[in-house]
PDB file of C-alpha atoms in Angstrom:
ATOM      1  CA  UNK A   1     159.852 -74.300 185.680  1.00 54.00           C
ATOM      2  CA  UNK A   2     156.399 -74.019 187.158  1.00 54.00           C
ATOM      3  CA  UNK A   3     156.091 -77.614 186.117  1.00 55.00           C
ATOM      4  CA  UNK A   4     159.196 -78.640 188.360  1.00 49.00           C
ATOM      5  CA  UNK A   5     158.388 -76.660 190.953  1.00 52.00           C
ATOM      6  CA  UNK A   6     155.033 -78.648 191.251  1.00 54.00           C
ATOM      7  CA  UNK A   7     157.005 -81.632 191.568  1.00 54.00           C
ATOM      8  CA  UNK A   8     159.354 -80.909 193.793  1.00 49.00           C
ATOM      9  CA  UNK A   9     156.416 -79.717 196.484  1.00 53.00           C
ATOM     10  CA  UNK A  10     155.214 -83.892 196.363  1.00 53.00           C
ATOM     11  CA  UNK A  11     158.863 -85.223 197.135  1.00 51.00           C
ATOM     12  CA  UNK A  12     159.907 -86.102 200.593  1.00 49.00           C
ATOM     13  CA  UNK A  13     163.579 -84.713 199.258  1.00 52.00           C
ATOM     14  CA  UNK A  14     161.941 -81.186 198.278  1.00 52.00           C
ATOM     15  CA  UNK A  15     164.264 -78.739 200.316  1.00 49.00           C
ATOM     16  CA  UNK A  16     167.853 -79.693 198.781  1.00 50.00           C
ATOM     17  CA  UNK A  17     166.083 -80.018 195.511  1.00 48.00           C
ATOM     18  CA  UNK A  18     164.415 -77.051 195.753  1.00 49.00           C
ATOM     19  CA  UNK A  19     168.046 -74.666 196.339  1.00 47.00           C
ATOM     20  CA  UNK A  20     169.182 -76.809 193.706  1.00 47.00           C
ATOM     21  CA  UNK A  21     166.807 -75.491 191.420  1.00 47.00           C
ATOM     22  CA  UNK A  22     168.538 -71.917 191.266  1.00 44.00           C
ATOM     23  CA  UNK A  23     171.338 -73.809 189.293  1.00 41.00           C
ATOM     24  CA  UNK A  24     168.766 -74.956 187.120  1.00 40.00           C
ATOM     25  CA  UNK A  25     167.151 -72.032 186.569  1.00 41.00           C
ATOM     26  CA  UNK A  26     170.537 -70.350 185.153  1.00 39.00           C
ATOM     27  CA  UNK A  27     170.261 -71.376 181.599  1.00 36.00           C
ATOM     28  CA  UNK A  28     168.500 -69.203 178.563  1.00 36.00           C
ATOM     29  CA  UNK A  29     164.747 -68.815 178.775  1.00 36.00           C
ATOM     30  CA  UNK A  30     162.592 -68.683 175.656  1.00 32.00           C
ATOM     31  CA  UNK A  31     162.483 -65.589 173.524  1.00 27.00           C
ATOM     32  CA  UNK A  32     158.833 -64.311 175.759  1.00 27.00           C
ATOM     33  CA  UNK A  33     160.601 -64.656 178.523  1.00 31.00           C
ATOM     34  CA  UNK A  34     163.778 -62.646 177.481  1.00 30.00           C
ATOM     35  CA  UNK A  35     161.951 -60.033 175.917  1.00 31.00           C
ATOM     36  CA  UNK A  36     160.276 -59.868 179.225  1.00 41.00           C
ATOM     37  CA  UNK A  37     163.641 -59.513 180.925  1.00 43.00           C
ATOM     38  CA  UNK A  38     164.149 -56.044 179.239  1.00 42.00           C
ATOM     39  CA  UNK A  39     162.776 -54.258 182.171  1.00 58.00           C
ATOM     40  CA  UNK A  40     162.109 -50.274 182.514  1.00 65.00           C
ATOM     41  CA  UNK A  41     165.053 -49.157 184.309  1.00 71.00           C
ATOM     42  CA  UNK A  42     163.281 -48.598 188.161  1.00 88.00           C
ATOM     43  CA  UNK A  43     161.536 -45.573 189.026  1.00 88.00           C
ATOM     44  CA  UNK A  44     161.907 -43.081 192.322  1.00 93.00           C
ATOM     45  CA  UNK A  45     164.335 -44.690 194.843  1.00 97.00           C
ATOM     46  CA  UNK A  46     166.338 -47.835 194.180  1.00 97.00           C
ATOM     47  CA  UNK A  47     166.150 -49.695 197.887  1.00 98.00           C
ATOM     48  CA  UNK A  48     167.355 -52.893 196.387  1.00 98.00           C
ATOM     49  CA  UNK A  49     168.563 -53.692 192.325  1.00 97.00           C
ATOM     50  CA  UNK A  50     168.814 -57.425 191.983  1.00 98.00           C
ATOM     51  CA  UNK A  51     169.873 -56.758 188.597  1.00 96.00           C
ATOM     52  CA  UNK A  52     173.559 -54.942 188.594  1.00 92.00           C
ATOM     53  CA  UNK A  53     177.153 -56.113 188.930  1.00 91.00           C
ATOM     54  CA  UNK A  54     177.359 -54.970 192.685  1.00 93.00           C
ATOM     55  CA  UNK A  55     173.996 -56.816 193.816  1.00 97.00           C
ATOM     56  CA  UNK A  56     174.095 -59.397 196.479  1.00 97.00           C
ATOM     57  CA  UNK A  57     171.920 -61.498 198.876  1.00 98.00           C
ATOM     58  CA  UNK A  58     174.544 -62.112 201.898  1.00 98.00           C
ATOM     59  CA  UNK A  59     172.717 -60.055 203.955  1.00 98.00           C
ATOM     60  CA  UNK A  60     169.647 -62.028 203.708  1.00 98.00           C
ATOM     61  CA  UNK A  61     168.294 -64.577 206.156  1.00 98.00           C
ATOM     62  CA  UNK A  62     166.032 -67.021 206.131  1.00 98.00           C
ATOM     63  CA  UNK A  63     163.034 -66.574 208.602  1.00 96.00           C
ATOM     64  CA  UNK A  64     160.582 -69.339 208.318  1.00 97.00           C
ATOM     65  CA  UNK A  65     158.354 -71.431 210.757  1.00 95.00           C
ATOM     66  CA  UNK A  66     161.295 -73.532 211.733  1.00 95.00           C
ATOM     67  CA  UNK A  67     161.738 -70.986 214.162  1.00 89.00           C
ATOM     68  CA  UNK A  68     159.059 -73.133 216.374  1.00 89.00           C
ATOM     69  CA  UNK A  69     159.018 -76.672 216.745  1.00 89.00           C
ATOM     70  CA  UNK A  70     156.253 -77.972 214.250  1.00 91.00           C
ATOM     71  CA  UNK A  71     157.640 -75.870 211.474  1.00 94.00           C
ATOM     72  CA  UNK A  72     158.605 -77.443 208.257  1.00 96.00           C
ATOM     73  CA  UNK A  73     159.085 -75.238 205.555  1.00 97.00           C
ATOM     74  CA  UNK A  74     162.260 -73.627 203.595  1.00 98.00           C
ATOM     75  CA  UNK A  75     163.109 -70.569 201.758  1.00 98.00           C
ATOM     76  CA  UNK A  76     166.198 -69.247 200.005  1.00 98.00           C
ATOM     77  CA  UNK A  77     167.217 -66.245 198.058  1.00 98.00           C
ATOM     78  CA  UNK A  78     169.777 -66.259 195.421  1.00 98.00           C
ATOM     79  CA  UNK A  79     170.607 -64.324 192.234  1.00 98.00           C
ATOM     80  CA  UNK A  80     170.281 -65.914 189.012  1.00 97.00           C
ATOM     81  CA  UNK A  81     173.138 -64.889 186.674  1.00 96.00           C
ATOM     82  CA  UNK A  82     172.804 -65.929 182.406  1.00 95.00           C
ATOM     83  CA  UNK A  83     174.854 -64.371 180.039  1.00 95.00           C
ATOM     84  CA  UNK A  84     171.875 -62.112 179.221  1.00 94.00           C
ATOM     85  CA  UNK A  85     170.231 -60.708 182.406  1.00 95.00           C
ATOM     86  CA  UNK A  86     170.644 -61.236 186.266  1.00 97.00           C
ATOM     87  CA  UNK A  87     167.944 -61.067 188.761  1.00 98.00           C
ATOM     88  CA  UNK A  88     166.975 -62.282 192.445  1.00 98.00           C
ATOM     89  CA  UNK A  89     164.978 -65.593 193.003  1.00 98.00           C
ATOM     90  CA  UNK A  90     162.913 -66.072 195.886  1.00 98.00           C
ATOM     91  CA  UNK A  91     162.511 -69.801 196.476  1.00 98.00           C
ATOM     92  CA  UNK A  92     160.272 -71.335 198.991  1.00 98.00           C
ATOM     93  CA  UNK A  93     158.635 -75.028 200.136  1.00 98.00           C
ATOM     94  CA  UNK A  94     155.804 -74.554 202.345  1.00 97.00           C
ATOM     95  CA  UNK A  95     154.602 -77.344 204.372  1.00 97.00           C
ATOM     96  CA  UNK A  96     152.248 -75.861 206.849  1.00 96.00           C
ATOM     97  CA  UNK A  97     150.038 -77.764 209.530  1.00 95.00           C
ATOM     98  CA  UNK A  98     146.905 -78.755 208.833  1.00 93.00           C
ATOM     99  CA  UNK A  99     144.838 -75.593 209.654  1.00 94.00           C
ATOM    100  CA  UNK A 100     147.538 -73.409 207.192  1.00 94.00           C
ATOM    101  CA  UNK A 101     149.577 -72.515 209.778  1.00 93.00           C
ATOM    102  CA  UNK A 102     153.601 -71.699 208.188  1.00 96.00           C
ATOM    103  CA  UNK A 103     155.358 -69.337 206.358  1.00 97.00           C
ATOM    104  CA  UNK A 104     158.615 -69.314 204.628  1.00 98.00           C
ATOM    105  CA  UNK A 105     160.560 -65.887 204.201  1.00 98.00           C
ATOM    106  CA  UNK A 106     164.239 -63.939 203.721  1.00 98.00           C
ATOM    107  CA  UNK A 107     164.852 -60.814 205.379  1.00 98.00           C
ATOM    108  CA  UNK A 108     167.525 -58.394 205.582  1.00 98.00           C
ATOM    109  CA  UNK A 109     167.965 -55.776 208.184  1.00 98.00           C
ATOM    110  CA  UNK A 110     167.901 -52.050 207.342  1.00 98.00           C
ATOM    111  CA  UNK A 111     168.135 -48.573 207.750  1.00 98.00           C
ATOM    112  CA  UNK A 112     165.392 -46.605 205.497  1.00 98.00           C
ATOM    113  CA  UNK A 113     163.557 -43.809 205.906  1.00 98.00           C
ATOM    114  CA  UNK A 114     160.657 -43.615 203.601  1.00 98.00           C
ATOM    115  CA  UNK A 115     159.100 -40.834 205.260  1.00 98.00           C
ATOM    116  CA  UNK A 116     159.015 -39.144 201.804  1.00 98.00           C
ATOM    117  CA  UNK A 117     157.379 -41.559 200.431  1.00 98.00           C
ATOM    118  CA  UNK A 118     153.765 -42.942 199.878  1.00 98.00           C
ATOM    119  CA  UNK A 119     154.568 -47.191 198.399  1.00 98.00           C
ATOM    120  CA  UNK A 120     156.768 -49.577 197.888  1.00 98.00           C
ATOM    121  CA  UNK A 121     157.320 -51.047 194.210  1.00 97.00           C
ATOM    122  CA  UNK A 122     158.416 -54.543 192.785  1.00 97.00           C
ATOM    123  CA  UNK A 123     159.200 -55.792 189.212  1.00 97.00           C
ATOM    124  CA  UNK A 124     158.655 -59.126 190.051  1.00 98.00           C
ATOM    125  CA  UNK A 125     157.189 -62.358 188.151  1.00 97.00           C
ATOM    126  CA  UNK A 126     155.618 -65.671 189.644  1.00 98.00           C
ATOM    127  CA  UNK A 127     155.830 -68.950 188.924  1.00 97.00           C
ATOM    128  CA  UNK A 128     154.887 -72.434 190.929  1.00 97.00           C
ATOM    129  CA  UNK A 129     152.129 -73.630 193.033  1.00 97.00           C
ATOM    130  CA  UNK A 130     151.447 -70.194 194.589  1.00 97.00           C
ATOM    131  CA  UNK A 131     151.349 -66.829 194.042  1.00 98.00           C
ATOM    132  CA  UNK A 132     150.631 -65.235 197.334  1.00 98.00           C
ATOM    133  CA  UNK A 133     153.178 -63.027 199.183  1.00 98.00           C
ATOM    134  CA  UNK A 134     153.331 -60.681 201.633  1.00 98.00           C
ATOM    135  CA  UNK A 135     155.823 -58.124 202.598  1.00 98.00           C
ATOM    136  CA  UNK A 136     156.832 -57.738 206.110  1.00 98.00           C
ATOM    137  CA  UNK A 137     158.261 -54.641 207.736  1.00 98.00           C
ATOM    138  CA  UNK A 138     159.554 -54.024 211.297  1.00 98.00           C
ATOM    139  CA  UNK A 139     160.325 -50.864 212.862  1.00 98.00           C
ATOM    140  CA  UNK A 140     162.814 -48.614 215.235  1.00 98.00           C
ATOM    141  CA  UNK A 141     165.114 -51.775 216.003  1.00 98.00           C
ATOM    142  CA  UNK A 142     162.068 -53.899 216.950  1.00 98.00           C
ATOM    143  CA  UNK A 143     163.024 -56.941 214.805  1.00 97.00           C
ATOM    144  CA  UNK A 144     161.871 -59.926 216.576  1.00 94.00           C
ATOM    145  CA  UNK A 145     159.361 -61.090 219.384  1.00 91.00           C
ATOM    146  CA  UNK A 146     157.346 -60.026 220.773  1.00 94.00           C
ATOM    147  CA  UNK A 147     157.008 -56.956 218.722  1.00 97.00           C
ATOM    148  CA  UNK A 148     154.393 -56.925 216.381  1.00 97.00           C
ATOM    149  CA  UNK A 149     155.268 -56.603 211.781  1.00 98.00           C
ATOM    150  CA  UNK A 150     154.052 -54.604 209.344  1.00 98.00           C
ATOM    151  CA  UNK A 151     152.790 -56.386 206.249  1.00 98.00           C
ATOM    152  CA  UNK A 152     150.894 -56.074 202.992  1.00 98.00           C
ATOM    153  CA  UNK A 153     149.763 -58.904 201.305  1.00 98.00           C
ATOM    154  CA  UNK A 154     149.820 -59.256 197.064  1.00 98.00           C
ATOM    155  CA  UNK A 155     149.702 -61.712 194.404  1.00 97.00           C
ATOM    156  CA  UNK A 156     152.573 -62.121 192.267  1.00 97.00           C
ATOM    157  CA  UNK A 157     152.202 -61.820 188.312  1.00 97.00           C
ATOM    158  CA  UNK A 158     151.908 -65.112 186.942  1.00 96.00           C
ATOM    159  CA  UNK A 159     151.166 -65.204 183.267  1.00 92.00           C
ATOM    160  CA  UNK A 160     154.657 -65.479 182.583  1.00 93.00           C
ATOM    161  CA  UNK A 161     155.330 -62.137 182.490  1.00 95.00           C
ATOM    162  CA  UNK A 162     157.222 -59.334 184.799  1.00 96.00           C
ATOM    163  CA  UNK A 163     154.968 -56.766 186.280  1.00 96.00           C
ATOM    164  CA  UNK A 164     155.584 -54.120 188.972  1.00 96.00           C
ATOM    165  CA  UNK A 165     153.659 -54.529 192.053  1.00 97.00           C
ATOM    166  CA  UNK A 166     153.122 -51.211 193.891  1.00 97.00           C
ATOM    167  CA  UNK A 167     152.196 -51.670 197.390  1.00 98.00           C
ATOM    168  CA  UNK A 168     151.106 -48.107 199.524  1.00 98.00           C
ATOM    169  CA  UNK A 169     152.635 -47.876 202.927  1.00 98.00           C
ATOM    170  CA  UNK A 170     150.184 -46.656 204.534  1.00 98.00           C
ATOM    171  CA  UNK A 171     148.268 -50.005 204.210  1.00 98.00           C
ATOM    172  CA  UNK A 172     151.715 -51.669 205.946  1.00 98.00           C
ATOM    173  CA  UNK A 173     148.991 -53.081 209.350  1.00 98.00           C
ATOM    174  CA  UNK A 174     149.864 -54.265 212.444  1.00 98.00           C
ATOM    175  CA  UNK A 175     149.956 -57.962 212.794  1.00 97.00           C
ATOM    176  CA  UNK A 176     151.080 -60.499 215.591  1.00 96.00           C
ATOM    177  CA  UNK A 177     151.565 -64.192 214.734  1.00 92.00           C
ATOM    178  CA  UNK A 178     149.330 -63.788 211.440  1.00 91.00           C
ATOM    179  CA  UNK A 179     146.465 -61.762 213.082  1.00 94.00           C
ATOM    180  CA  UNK A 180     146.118 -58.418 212.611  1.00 96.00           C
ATOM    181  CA  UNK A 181     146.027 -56.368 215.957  1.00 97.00           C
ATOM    182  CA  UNK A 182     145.686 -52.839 217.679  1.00 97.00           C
ATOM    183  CA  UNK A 183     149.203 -51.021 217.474  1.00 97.00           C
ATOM    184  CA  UNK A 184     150.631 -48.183 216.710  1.00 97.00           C
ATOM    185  CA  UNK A 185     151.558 -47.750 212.913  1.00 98.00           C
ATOM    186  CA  UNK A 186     154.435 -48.619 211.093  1.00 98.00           C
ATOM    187  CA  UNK A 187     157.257 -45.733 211.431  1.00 98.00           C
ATOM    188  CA  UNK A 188     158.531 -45.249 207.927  1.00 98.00           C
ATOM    189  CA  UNK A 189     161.421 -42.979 209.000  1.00 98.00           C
ATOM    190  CA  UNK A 190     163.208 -45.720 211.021  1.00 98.00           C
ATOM    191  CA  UNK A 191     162.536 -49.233 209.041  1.00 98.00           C
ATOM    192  CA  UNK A 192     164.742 -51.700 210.222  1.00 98.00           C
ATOM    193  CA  UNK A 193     163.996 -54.771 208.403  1.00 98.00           C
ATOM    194  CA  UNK A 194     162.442 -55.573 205.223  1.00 98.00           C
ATOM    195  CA  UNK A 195     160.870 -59.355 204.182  1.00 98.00           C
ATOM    196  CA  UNK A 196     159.625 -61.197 202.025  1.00 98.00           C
ATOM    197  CA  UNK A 197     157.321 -64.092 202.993  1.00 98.00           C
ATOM    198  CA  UNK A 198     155.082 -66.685 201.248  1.00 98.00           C
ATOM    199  CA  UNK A 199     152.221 -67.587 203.810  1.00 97.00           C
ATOM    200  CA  UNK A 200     150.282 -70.255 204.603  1.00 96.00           C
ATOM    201  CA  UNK A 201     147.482 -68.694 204.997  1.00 95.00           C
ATOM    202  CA  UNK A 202     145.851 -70.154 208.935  1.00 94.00           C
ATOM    203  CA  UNK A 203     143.454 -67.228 209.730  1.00 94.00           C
ATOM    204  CA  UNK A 204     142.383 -66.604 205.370  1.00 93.00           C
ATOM    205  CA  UNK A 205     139.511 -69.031 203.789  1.00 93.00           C
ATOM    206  CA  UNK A 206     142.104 -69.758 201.071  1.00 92.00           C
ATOM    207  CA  UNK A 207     145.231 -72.192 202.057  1.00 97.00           C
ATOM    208  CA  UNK A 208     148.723 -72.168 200.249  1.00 98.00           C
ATOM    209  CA  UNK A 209     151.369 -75.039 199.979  1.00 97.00           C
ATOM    210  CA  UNK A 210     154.408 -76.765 198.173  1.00 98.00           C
ATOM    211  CA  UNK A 211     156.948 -74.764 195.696  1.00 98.00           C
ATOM    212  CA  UNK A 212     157.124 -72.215 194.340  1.00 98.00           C
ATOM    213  CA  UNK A 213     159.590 -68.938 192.862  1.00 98.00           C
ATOM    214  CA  UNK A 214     158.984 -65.020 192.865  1.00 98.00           C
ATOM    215  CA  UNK A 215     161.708 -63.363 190.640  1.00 98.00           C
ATOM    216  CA  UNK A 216     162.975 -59.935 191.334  1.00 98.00           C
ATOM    217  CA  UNK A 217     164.497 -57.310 189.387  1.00 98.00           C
ATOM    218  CA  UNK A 218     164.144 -54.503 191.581  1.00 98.00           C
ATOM    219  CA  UNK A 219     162.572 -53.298 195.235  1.00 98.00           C
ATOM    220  CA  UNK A 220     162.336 -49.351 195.267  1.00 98.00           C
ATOM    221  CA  UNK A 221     160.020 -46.738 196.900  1.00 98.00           C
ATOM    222  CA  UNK A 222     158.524 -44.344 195.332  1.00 97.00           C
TER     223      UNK A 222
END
């Protein structure tokens, strides 16, 4: 997969190929990888289970940077079903300018308060030409413009096998247009929109681009 993934990120004809791969991807893995598939059943609360019969991604949308003119890159989220496991992938083709500028992301709106809580946990496994992610929050209805996001940055497992990735919320920062800024902090009793992104990386010394997967189990917060 990894090895198709860096293909697809040199083809002009990437993006359809690159939703295509979820079909693809729906066909037995090797024995490491199914062993690996055997997760821990989640821990604390359960914000979003990829892996049971009610899951679903229709609530998702995509919010990359062909939300301004220059952008060019794609991301889609869809659930993987085999006859021995099901899960969320997290595809994305990022084709940022020149100075790493872009971004590529899904996010659903919500209604969480994690007041009681201290992080944010994901079983989750890498695979492609990056392995750099952040998760953006928003706040009290302030979903878009020009209200600043929350987010955390972390790199996905990528040695082939599922890890969980526990993420505190009290290091959710402030950030506007990929800069981090003075604001007030995140309000974990009203979160009303959860995301997940693969960056570019414009204001960090390292750069990110092409294709590449995260697969999810499960989202909770603990």
């Amino acid at each position: 997969m990894t090895a198709l993934l860096a293909r697809l990120g040199r083809r002009a004809d990437a993006v359809p190929l690159l939703v295509a791969a979820a079909t693809l991807l729906c066909t037995p893995l090797t024995a490491a990888v199914k062993r690996s598939a055997n997760m821990t059943a989640p821990k604390g609360r359960v914000l979003f289970d990829f892996t049971g019969a009610a899951a679903s991604v229709s609530d998702w949308e995509e919010q990359s940077d062909v939300v301004r003119s220059v952008g060019m890159s794609k991301a889609a989220l869809v659930l993987q079903r085999t006859q021995l496991f099901q899960r969320a992938v997290f595809f994305t083709l990022l084709n940022p300018q020149p100075n790493g500028a872009g971004f590529a992301g899904m996010r659903v709106a919500t209604q969480l308060d994690l007041s009681s809580h201290t992080k944010l946990a994901l079983s989750c496994r890498g695979q492609g030409q990056n392995l750099g992610y952040k998760v953006v929050l928003r706040h009290r209805g302030l979903n878009d413009e020009p209200n600043p996001t929350y987010e955390q940055m972390f790199t996905a497992p990528g040695d082939g096998e599922f890890a969980t990735v526990e993420l505190p919320l009290k290091d959710f920062l402030p950030y506007y247009r990929g800069q981090q800024i003075k604001a007030n902090p995140l309000d974990t009793s009203h979160v009303t929109s959860v995301e997940l992104q693969m960056y570019g990386g414009v204001y960090l010394a390292s750069k990110q681009a092409g294709a590449s997967s995260l697969e999810i189990n499960w989202i909770t917060a603990e």
